[in-house]
PDB file of C-alpha atoms in Angstrom:
ATOM      1  CA  ASN A  14      -3.848  -1.183 -42.512  1.00 66.00           C
ATOM      2  CA  ALA A  15      -4.517  -4.595 -42.739  1.00 77.00           C
ATOM      3  CA  GLY A  16      -1.318  -5.911 -41.235  1.00 93.00           C
ATOM      4  CA  VAL A  17      -1.636  -9.717 -41.139  1.00 97.00           C
ATOM      5  CA  THR A  18      -4.751 -11.499 -42.594  1.00 97.00           C
ATOM      6  CA  GLN A  19      -6.062 -15.201 -41.509  1.00 98.00           C
ATOM      7  CA  THR A  20      -8.721 -16.977 -43.066  1.00 97.00           C
ATOM      8  CA  PRO A  21     -11.033 -19.111 -41.748  1.00 97.00           C
ATOM      9  CA  LYS A  22     -11.401 -17.969 -38.624  1.00 96.00           C
ATOM     10  CA  PHE A  23     -13.314 -21.171 -37.009  1.00 96.00           C
ATOM     11  CA  GLN A  24     -13.270 -24.524 -38.661  1.00 96.00           C
ATOM     12  CA  VAL A  25     -14.176 -28.255 -37.724  1.00 97.00           C
ATOM     13  CA  LEU A  26     -13.032 -30.751 -39.641  1.00 97.00           C
ATOM     14  CA  LYS A  27     -13.363 -34.653 -39.318  1.00 97.00           C
ATOM     15  CA  THR A  28     -10.506 -37.283 -39.083  1.00 97.00           C
ATOM     16  CA  GLY A  29      -8.900 -37.326 -42.609  1.00 97.00           C
ATOM     17  CA  GLN A  30     -10.354 -34.413 -44.298  1.00 97.00           C
ATOM     18  CA  SER A  31      -7.639 -32.213 -45.414  1.00 96.00           C
ATOM     19  CA  MET A  32      -8.006 -28.198 -45.659  1.00 96.00           C
ATOM     20  CA  THR A  33      -5.481 -24.648 -45.981  1.00 97.00           C
ATOM     21  CA  LEU A  34      -5.740 -22.181 -43.483  1.00 98.00           C
ATOM     22  CA  GLN A  35      -4.749 -18.712 -45.669  1.00 98.00           C
ATOM     23  CA  CYS A  36      -2.267 -16.132 -43.932  1.00 98.00           C
ATOM     24  CA  ALA A  37      -1.743 -12.792 -46.489  1.00 97.00           C
ATOM     25  CA  GLN A  38       0.139  -9.983 -45.114  1.00 96.00           C
ATOM     26  CA  ASP A  39       0.398  -6.662 -46.667  1.00 95.00           C
ATOM     27  CA  MET A  40       4.120  -5.119 -45.145  1.00 92.00           C
ATOM     28  CA  ASN A  41       6.035  -6.677 -47.499  1.00 92.00           C
ATOM     29  CA  HIS A  42       7.890  -8.821 -45.287  1.00 92.00           C
ATOM     30  CA  GLU A  43      10.348 -11.476 -45.701  1.00 91.00           C
ATOM     31  CA  TYR A  44      10.247 -14.014 -42.964  1.00 92.00           C
ATOM     32  CA  MET A  45       6.609 -15.969 -42.169  1.00 94.00           C
ATOM     33  CA  SER A  46       5.587 -18.365 -39.871  1.00 95.00           C
ATOM     34  CA  TRP A  47       2.933 -20.952 -38.494  1.00 97.00           C
ATOM     35  CA  TYR A  48       2.272 -21.795 -35.048  1.00 97.00           C
ATOM     36  CA  ARG A  49      -0.212 -24.022 -32.610  1.00 97.00           C
ATOM     37  CA  GLN A  50      -0.647 -23.143 -29.414  1.00 95.00           C
ATOM     38  CA  ASP A  51      -2.310 -25.503 -27.092  1.00 93.00           C
ATOM     39  CA  PRO A  52      -3.122 -24.736 -23.316  1.00 85.00           C
ATOM     40  CA  GLY A  53       0.303 -24.892 -21.099  1.00 78.00           C
ATOM     41  CA  MET A  54       2.629 -25.835 -24.491  1.00 81.00           C
ATOM     42  CA  GLY A  55       2.748 -22.037 -25.107  1.00 84.00           C
ATOM     43  CA  LEU A  56       3.520 -21.589 -29.127  1.00 93.00           C
ATOM     44  CA  ARG A  57       4.973 -23.900 -31.519  1.00 94.00           C
ATOM     45  CA  LEU A  58       6.767 -22.959 -34.520  1.00 94.00           C
ATOM     46  CA  ILE A  59       5.095 -25.138 -37.163  1.00 96.00           C
ATOM     47  CA  HIS A  60       7.206 -24.747 -40.363  1.00 96.00           C
ATOM     48  CA  TYR A  61       8.537 -20.654 -41.426  1.00 94.00           C
ATOM     49  CA  SER A  62      10.078 -18.710 -44.243  1.00 94.00           C
ATOM     50  CA  VAL A  63      12.498 -16.518 -45.000  1.00 90.00           C
ATOM     51  CA  GLY A  64      11.125 -15.430 -48.102  1.00 91.00           C
ATOM     52  CA  ALA A  65       9.262 -16.169 -51.200  1.00 93.00           C
ATOM     53  CA  GLY A  66       9.952 -19.798 -52.371  1.00 94.00           C
ATOM     54  CA  ILE A  67      11.732 -20.903 -49.197  1.00 94.00           C
ATOM     55  CA  THR A  68      10.083 -22.696 -46.137  1.00 96.00           C
ATOM     56  CA  ASP A  69      12.347 -24.593 -43.901  1.00 94.00           C
ATOM     57  CA  GLN A  70      10.565 -27.084 -41.076  1.00 95.00           C
ATOM     58  CA  GLY A  71       9.600 -25.262 -37.541  1.00 93.00           C
ATOM     59  CA  GLU A  72       9.762 -27.532 -34.042  1.00 91.00           C
ATOM     60  CA  VAL A  73       6.461 -29.364 -35.003  1.00 95.00           C
ATOM     61  CA  PRO A  74       6.046 -29.892 -38.937  1.00 97.00           C
ATOM     62  CA  ASN A  75       4.608 -33.240 -39.049  1.00 96.00           C
ATOM     63  CA  GLY A  76       1.410 -33.982 -40.857  1.00 96.00           C
ATOM     64  CA  TYR A  77       1.698 -30.031 -41.885  1.00 97.00           C
ATOM     65  CA  ASN A  78       2.600 -28.754 -45.555  1.00 97.00           C
ATOM     66  CA  VAL A  79       3.458 -25.507 -46.337  1.00 97.00           C
ATOM     67  CA  SER A  80       4.749 -22.876 -49.674  1.00 96.00           C
ATOM     68  CA  ARG A  81       5.841 -20.013 -50.349  1.00 97.00           C
ATOM     69  CA  SER A  82       5.001 -18.963 -53.975  1.00 96.00           C
ATOM     70  CA  THR A  83       4.372 -15.028 -53.354  1.00 96.00           C
ATOM     71  CA  THR A  84       5.884 -12.454 -50.553  1.00 95.00           C
ATOM     72  CA  GLU A  85       2.319 -11.851 -49.442  1.00 96.00           C
ATOM     73  CA  ASP A  86       1.043 -15.480 -48.947  1.00 97.00           C
ATOM     74  CA  PHE A  87       1.991 -18.727 -46.630  1.00 98.00           C
ATOM     75  CA  PRO A  88      -0.228 -20.626 -46.881  1.00 98.00           C
ATOM     76  CA  LEU A  89      -0.732 -23.978 -44.250  1.00 98.00           C
ATOM     77  CA  ARG A  90      -1.904 -27.458 -45.417  1.00 97.00           C
ATOM     78  CA  LEU A  91      -3.384 -30.055 -43.021  1.00 96.00           C
ATOM     79  CA  LEU A  92      -2.862 -33.645 -45.201  1.00 92.00           C
ATOM     80  CA  SER A  93      -5.060 -35.221 -43.510  1.00 96.00           C
ATOM     81  CA  ALA A  94      -6.534 -34.089 -40.365  1.00 96.00           C
ATOM     82  CA  ALA A  95      -5.913 -35.609 -36.904  1.00 97.00           C
ATOM     83  CA  PRO A  96      -7.691 -34.579 -33.532  1.00 96.00           C
ATOM     84  CA  SER A  97      -4.262 -34.090 -32.208  1.00 96.00           C
ATOM     85  CA  GLN A  98      -4.351 -30.980 -34.557  1.00 97.00           C
ATOM     86  CA  THR A  99      -7.267 -29.095 -32.672  1.00 97.00           C
ATOM     87  CA  SER A 100      -5.895 -26.274 -32.051  1.00 97.00           C
ATOM     88  CA  VAL A 101      -5.139 -22.899 -32.335  1.00 97.00           C
ATOM     89  CA  TYR A 102      -2.854 -21.728 -35.726  1.00 98.00           C
ATOM     90  CA  PHE A 103      -1.297 -18.546 -35.648  1.00 98.00           C
ATOM     91  CA  CYS A 104       0.332 -17.067 -38.488  1.00 98.00           C
ATOM     92  CA  ALA A 105       3.223 -14.206 -37.861  1.00 96.00           C
ATOM     93  CA  SER A 106       5.862 -12.348 -40.264  1.00 95.00           C
ATOM     94  CA  SER A 107       8.540 -10.015 -39.903  1.00 91.00           C
ATOM     95  CA  GLY A 108      11.038  -7.956 -41.923  1.00 82.00           C
ATOM     96  CA  THR A 109      14.715  -8.701 -41.726  1.00 70.00           C
ATOM     97  CA  GLY A 110      17.456  -6.164 -40.697  1.00 63.00           C
ATOM     98  CA  GLY A 111      17.812  -7.574 -37.356  1.00 65.00           C
ATOM     99  CA  ARG A 112      14.808  -6.583 -36.165  1.00 71.00           C
ATOM    100  CA  PRO A 113      12.928 -10.014 -35.904  1.00 78.00           C
ATOM    101  CA  GLU A 114       9.186  -8.866 -33.955  1.00 87.00           C
ATOM    102  CA  GLN A 115       6.963 -10.875 -35.069  1.00 91.00           C
ATOM    103  CA  PHE A 116       3.777  -9.512 -35.858  1.00 94.00           C
ATOM    104  CA  PHE A 117       1.294 -12.217 -35.516  1.00 97.00           C
ATOM    105  CA  GLY A 118      -2.815 -12.505 -37.623  1.00 97.00           C
ATOM    106  CA  PRO A 119      -5.910 -13.173 -35.344  1.00 97.00           C
ATOM    107  CA  GLY A 120      -5.402 -17.229 -35.443  1.00 97.00           C
ATOM    108  CA  THR A 121      -8.042 -20.028 -36.659  1.00 97.00           C
ATOM    109  CA  ARG A 122      -9.223 -22.119 -34.206  1.00 96.00           C
ATOM    110  CA  LEU A 123      -9.437 -25.381 -35.728  1.00 97.00           C
ATOM    111  CA  THR A 124     -11.347 -28.481 -34.394  1.00 97.00           C
ATOM    112  CA  VAL A 125     -10.882 -32.017 -35.816  1.00 97.00           C
ATOM    113  CA  LEU A 126     -13.152 -34.485 -34.616  1.00 96.00           C
TER     114      LEU A 126
ATOM    115  CA  ARG B  19      15.426 -27.040 -19.398  1.00 69.00           C
ATOM    116  CA  LYS B  20      12.905 -25.246 -21.456  1.00 79.00           C
ATOM    117  CA  GLU B  21      14.248 -22.914 -23.742  1.00 88.00           C
ATOM    118  CA  VAL B  22      12.345 -19.894 -21.977  1.00 92.00           C
ATOM    119  CA  GLU B  23      10.779 -20.679 -18.593  1.00 93.00           C
ATOM    120  CA  GLN B  24       8.278 -17.973 -16.691  1.00 93.00           C
ATOM    121  CA  ASP B  25       6.105 -18.970 -13.727  1.00 87.00           C
ATOM    122  CA  PRO B  26       2.729 -19.595 -15.045  1.00 83.00           C
ATOM    123  CA  GLY B  27       1.106 -17.200 -12.095  1.00 85.00           C
ATOM    124  CA  PRO B  28      -1.520 -16.036 -12.088  1.00 92.00           C
ATOM    125  CA  PHE B  29      -0.610 -13.558 -10.458  1.00 94.00           C
ATOM    126  CA  ASN B  30      -4.099 -11.530  -8.789  1.00 96.00           C
ATOM    127  CA  VAL B  31      -2.918  -7.972  -7.969  1.00 96.00           C
ATOM    128  CA  PRO B  32      -5.414  -4.542  -6.930  1.00 97.00           C
ATOM    129  CA  GLU B  33      -5.642  -1.970  -9.414  1.00 97.00           C
ATOM    130  CA  GLY B  34      -2.387   0.139  -8.925  1.00 97.00           C
ATOM    131  CA  ALA B  35       0.006  -2.045  -7.581  1.00 97.00           C
ATOM    132  CA  THR B  36       3.471  -2.880  -8.957  1.00 97.00           C
ATOM    133  CA  VAL B  37       4.010  -6.139 -10.128  1.00 96.00           C
ATOM    134  CA  ALA B  38       7.027  -7.748 -11.788  1.00 95.00           C
ATOM    135  CA  PHE B  39       7.775 -10.927 -13.759  1.00 94.00           C
ATOM    136  CA  ASN B  40      10.851 -13.228 -14.804  1.00 93.00           C
ATOM    137  CA  CYS B  41      12.112 -15.235 -17.438  1.00 95.00           C
ATOM    138  CA  THR B  42      14.894 -17.228 -17.802  1.00 96.00           C
ATOM    139  CA  TYR B  43      16.447 -18.550 -21.557  1.00 94.00           C
ATOM    140  CA  SER B  44      18.786 -20.679 -22.056  1.00 92.00           C
ATOM    141  CA  ASN B  45      20.103 -20.072 -24.808  1.00 88.00           C
ATOM    142  CA  SER B  46      23.312 -17.540 -24.233  1.00 87.00           C
ATOM    143  CA  ALA B  47      23.683 -16.536 -27.988  1.00 85.00           C
ATOM    144  CA  SER B  48      20.706 -14.681 -28.173  1.00 86.00           C
ATOM    145  CA  GLN B  49      20.496 -11.655 -29.087  1.00 83.00           C
ATOM    146  CA  SER B  50      16.882  -9.732 -29.205  1.00 87.00           C
ATOM    147  CA  PHE B  51      14.082 -10.274 -26.475  1.00 92.00           C
ATOM    148  CA  PHE B  52      10.377  -8.992 -26.356  1.00 94.00           C
ATOM    149  CA  TRP B  53       7.063  -9.173 -24.431  1.00 96.00           C
ATOM    150  CA  TYR B  54       4.502  -9.923 -26.176  1.00 96.00           C
ATOM    151  CA  ARG B  55       0.548  -9.300 -24.286  1.00 97.00           C
ATOM    152  CA  GLN B  56      -1.988 -11.835 -25.422  1.00 96.00           C
ATOM    153  CA  ASP B  57      -5.857 -10.883 -24.369  1.00 95.00           C
ATOM    154  CA  CYS B  58      -7.614 -14.387 -24.177  1.00 91.00           C
ATOM    155  CA  ARG B  59      -8.559 -16.179 -26.995  1.00 88.00           C
ATOM    156  CA  LYS B  60      -6.554 -12.974 -29.172  1.00 94.00           C
ATOM    157  CA  GLU B  61      -2.958 -13.337 -30.792  1.00 96.00           C
ATOM    158  CA  PRO B  62       0.128 -11.781 -29.196  1.00 97.00           C
ATOM    159  CA  LYS B  63       0.603  -8.447 -29.393  1.00 96.00           C
ATOM    160  CA  LEU B  64       4.245  -6.882 -29.098  1.00 95.00           C
ATOM    161  CA  LEU B  65       3.960  -5.225 -25.840  1.00 95.00           C
ATOM    162  CA  MET B  66       7.734  -4.262 -25.614  1.00 92.00           C
ATOM    163  CA  SER B  67      11.368  -5.177 -27.281  1.00 90.00           C
ATOM    164  CA  VAL B  68      14.955  -5.308 -25.510  1.00 88.00           C
ATOM    165  CA  TYR B  69      17.908  -5.066 -27.175  1.00 75.00           C
ATOM    166  CA  SER B  70      20.108  -3.739 -25.023  1.00 78.00           C
ATOM    167  CA  SER B  71      20.146  -3.530 -20.699  1.00 79.00           C
ATOM    168  CA  GLY B  72      16.863  -2.537 -21.026  1.00 83.00           C
ATOM    169  CA  ASN B  73      13.836   0.530 -21.695  1.00 88.00           C
ATOM    170  CA  GLU B  74      11.041   1.752 -20.226  1.00 91.00           C
ATOM    171  CA  ASP B  75       7.811   2.611 -21.491  1.00 91.00           C
ATOM    172  CA  GLY B  76       5.172   4.542 -19.537  1.00 95.00           C
ATOM    173  CA  ARG B  77       3.898   2.175 -16.708  1.00 97.00           C
ATOM    174  CA  PHE B  78       6.087  -0.443 -18.265  1.00 97.00           C
ATOM    175  CA  THR B  79       9.924  -1.453 -18.060  1.00 96.00           C
ATOM    176  CA  ALA B  80      11.749  -4.446 -19.612  1.00 95.00           C
ATOM    177  CA  GLN B  81      15.261  -5.354 -17.831  1.00 94.00           C
ATOM    178  CA  LEU B  82      17.497  -7.808 -19.568  1.00 93.00           C
ATOM    179  CA  ASN B  83      21.011  -8.982 -17.600  1.00 93.00           C
ATOM    180  CA  ARG B  84      22.525 -11.183 -19.963  1.00 91.00           C
ATOM    181  CA  ALA B  85      25.145 -12.633 -17.163  1.00 91.00           C
ATOM    182  CA  SER B  86      22.457 -14.221 -16.064  1.00 92.00           C
ATOM    183  CA  GLN B  87      20.111 -14.886 -18.650  1.00 93.00           C
ATOM    184  CA  TYR B  88      17.215 -13.531 -17.147  1.00 93.00           C
ATOM    185  CA  ILE B  89      14.700 -11.021 -18.932  1.00 95.00           C
ATOM    186  CA  SER B  90      11.999  -8.513 -16.593  1.00 95.00           C
ATOM    187  CA  LEU B  91       8.807  -6.917 -16.946  1.00 96.00           C
ATOM    188  CA  LEU B  92       8.254  -4.239 -13.785  1.00 97.00           C
ATOM    189  CA  ILE B  93       4.023  -2.605 -14.998  1.00 97.00           C
ATOM    190  CA  ARG B  94       3.535   0.023 -12.053  1.00 98.00           C
ATOM    191  CA  ASP B  95       0.159   1.613 -11.390  1.00 98.00           C
ATOM    192  CA  SER B  96      -1.585  -1.625 -12.640  1.00 98.00           C
ATOM    193  CA  LYS B  97      -4.536  -1.006 -14.459  1.00 97.00           C
ATOM    194  CA  LEU B  98      -8.042  -3.715 -15.235  1.00 97.00           C
ATOM    195  CA  SER B  99      -6.823  -3.107 -19.100  1.00 97.00           C
ATOM    196  CA  ASP B 100      -3.480  -4.626 -17.715  1.00 98.00           C
ATOM    197  CA  SER B 101      -5.352  -7.983 -17.255  1.00 97.00           C
ATOM    198  CA  ALA B 102      -3.757 -10.863 -20.134  1.00 96.00           C
ATOM    199  CA  THR B 103      -1.116 -13.478 -20.512  1.00 95.00           C
ATOM    200  CA  TYR B 104       2.453 -12.036 -20.596  1.00 97.00           C
ATOM    201  CA  LEU B 105       4.955 -14.150 -22.935  1.00 96.00           C
ATOM    202  CA  CYS B 106       8.512 -13.374 -23.186  1.00 95.00           C
ATOM    203  CA  VAL B 107      10.247 -14.216 -26.577  1.00 94.00           C
ATOM    204  CA  VAL B 108      14.169 -14.508 -27.265  1.00 92.00           C
ATOM    205  CA  ALA B 109      15.367 -14.697 -30.517  1.00 86.00           C
ATOM    206  CA  GLY B 110      16.825 -18.098 -31.430  1.00 69.00           C
ATOM    207  CA  GLY B 111      20.045 -16.893 -32.709  1.00 64.00           C
ATOM    208  CA  GLY B 112      21.665 -17.076 -35.909  1.00 63.00           C
ATOM    209  CA  ALA B 113      21.044 -15.882 -39.369  1.00 57.00           C
ATOM    210  CA  THR B 114      17.189 -16.759 -38.979  1.00 62.00           C
ATOM    211  CA  ASN B 115      14.231 -14.813 -37.455  1.00 69.00           C
ATOM    212  CA  LYS B 116      13.304 -17.996 -34.782  1.00 83.00           C
ATOM    213  CA  LEU B 117      11.642 -17.414 -31.745  1.00 89.00           C
ATOM    214  CA  ILE B 118      11.241 -18.540 -28.685  1.00 90.00           C
ATOM    215  CA  PHE B 119       7.930 -18.418 -27.464  1.00 92.00           C
ATOM    216  CA  GLY B 120       7.836 -18.700 -22.770  1.00 93.00           C
ATOM    217  CA  THR B 121       4.740 -20.557 -21.880  1.00 92.00           C
ATOM    218  CA  GLY B 122       3.278 -16.762 -20.258  1.00 93.00           C
ATOM    219  CA  THR B 123       2.670 -15.498 -17.149  1.00 94.00           C
ATOM    220  CA  LEU B 124      -1.402 -15.002 -16.517  1.00 94.00           C
ATOM    221  CA  LEU B 125      -2.299 -11.449 -14.995  1.00 96.00           C
ATOM    222  CA  ALA B 126      -5.766 -10.748 -12.956  1.00 96.00           C
ATOM    223  CA  VAL B 127      -5.965  -6.878 -11.892  1.00 97.00           C
ATOM    224  CA  GLN B 128      -8.786  -6.536  -9.115  1.00 96.00           C
ATOM    225  CA  PRO B 129     -10.428  -3.846  -8.433  1.00 94.00           C
TER     226      PRO B 129
END
């Protein structure tokens, strides 16, 4: 029972590099989201999707792109990494029908030098 | 004012103690409320959903006061394994599933 999976678990980038954080879920959830978690800041929403082909910005979208070509996958792309993007990134998913509880992947720890 | 506010703690309690966490939220249109638990360097995990005035699950009781826009979590008979950060989470209202997270309350249960 995989739930929400994320790869990689750890990543170190140099400033200016680009990369894609992968997220997949096998629960047939319509809603998927990306958060970043920084000390003392709590979880902040980067982008979210309410279904395949539909994405929208969250609280802190700058520097990140997303796409949702399938229900299962919701990759997060860092276009040109900056040290301010050093953080822990969590992907989450939930069903619809009035039950917004979200289930989280194990996270990706990203360091940008 | 933050949308969801929690006392950051830490709460240091002995095993067997009862501890209560409080949380306030600013959006009166919010309909759904949750407590998540997050262990160090791990992902948040759903502990309890609160859809009415409150609910109970074993040693854990969550209560909701909509008039005061206040949610609480009570843990009875604390165990060492309860040591974690507890996140108060509010569904932001409206048609989406967007959740608003508090910054969390750190609990350390001492032997």
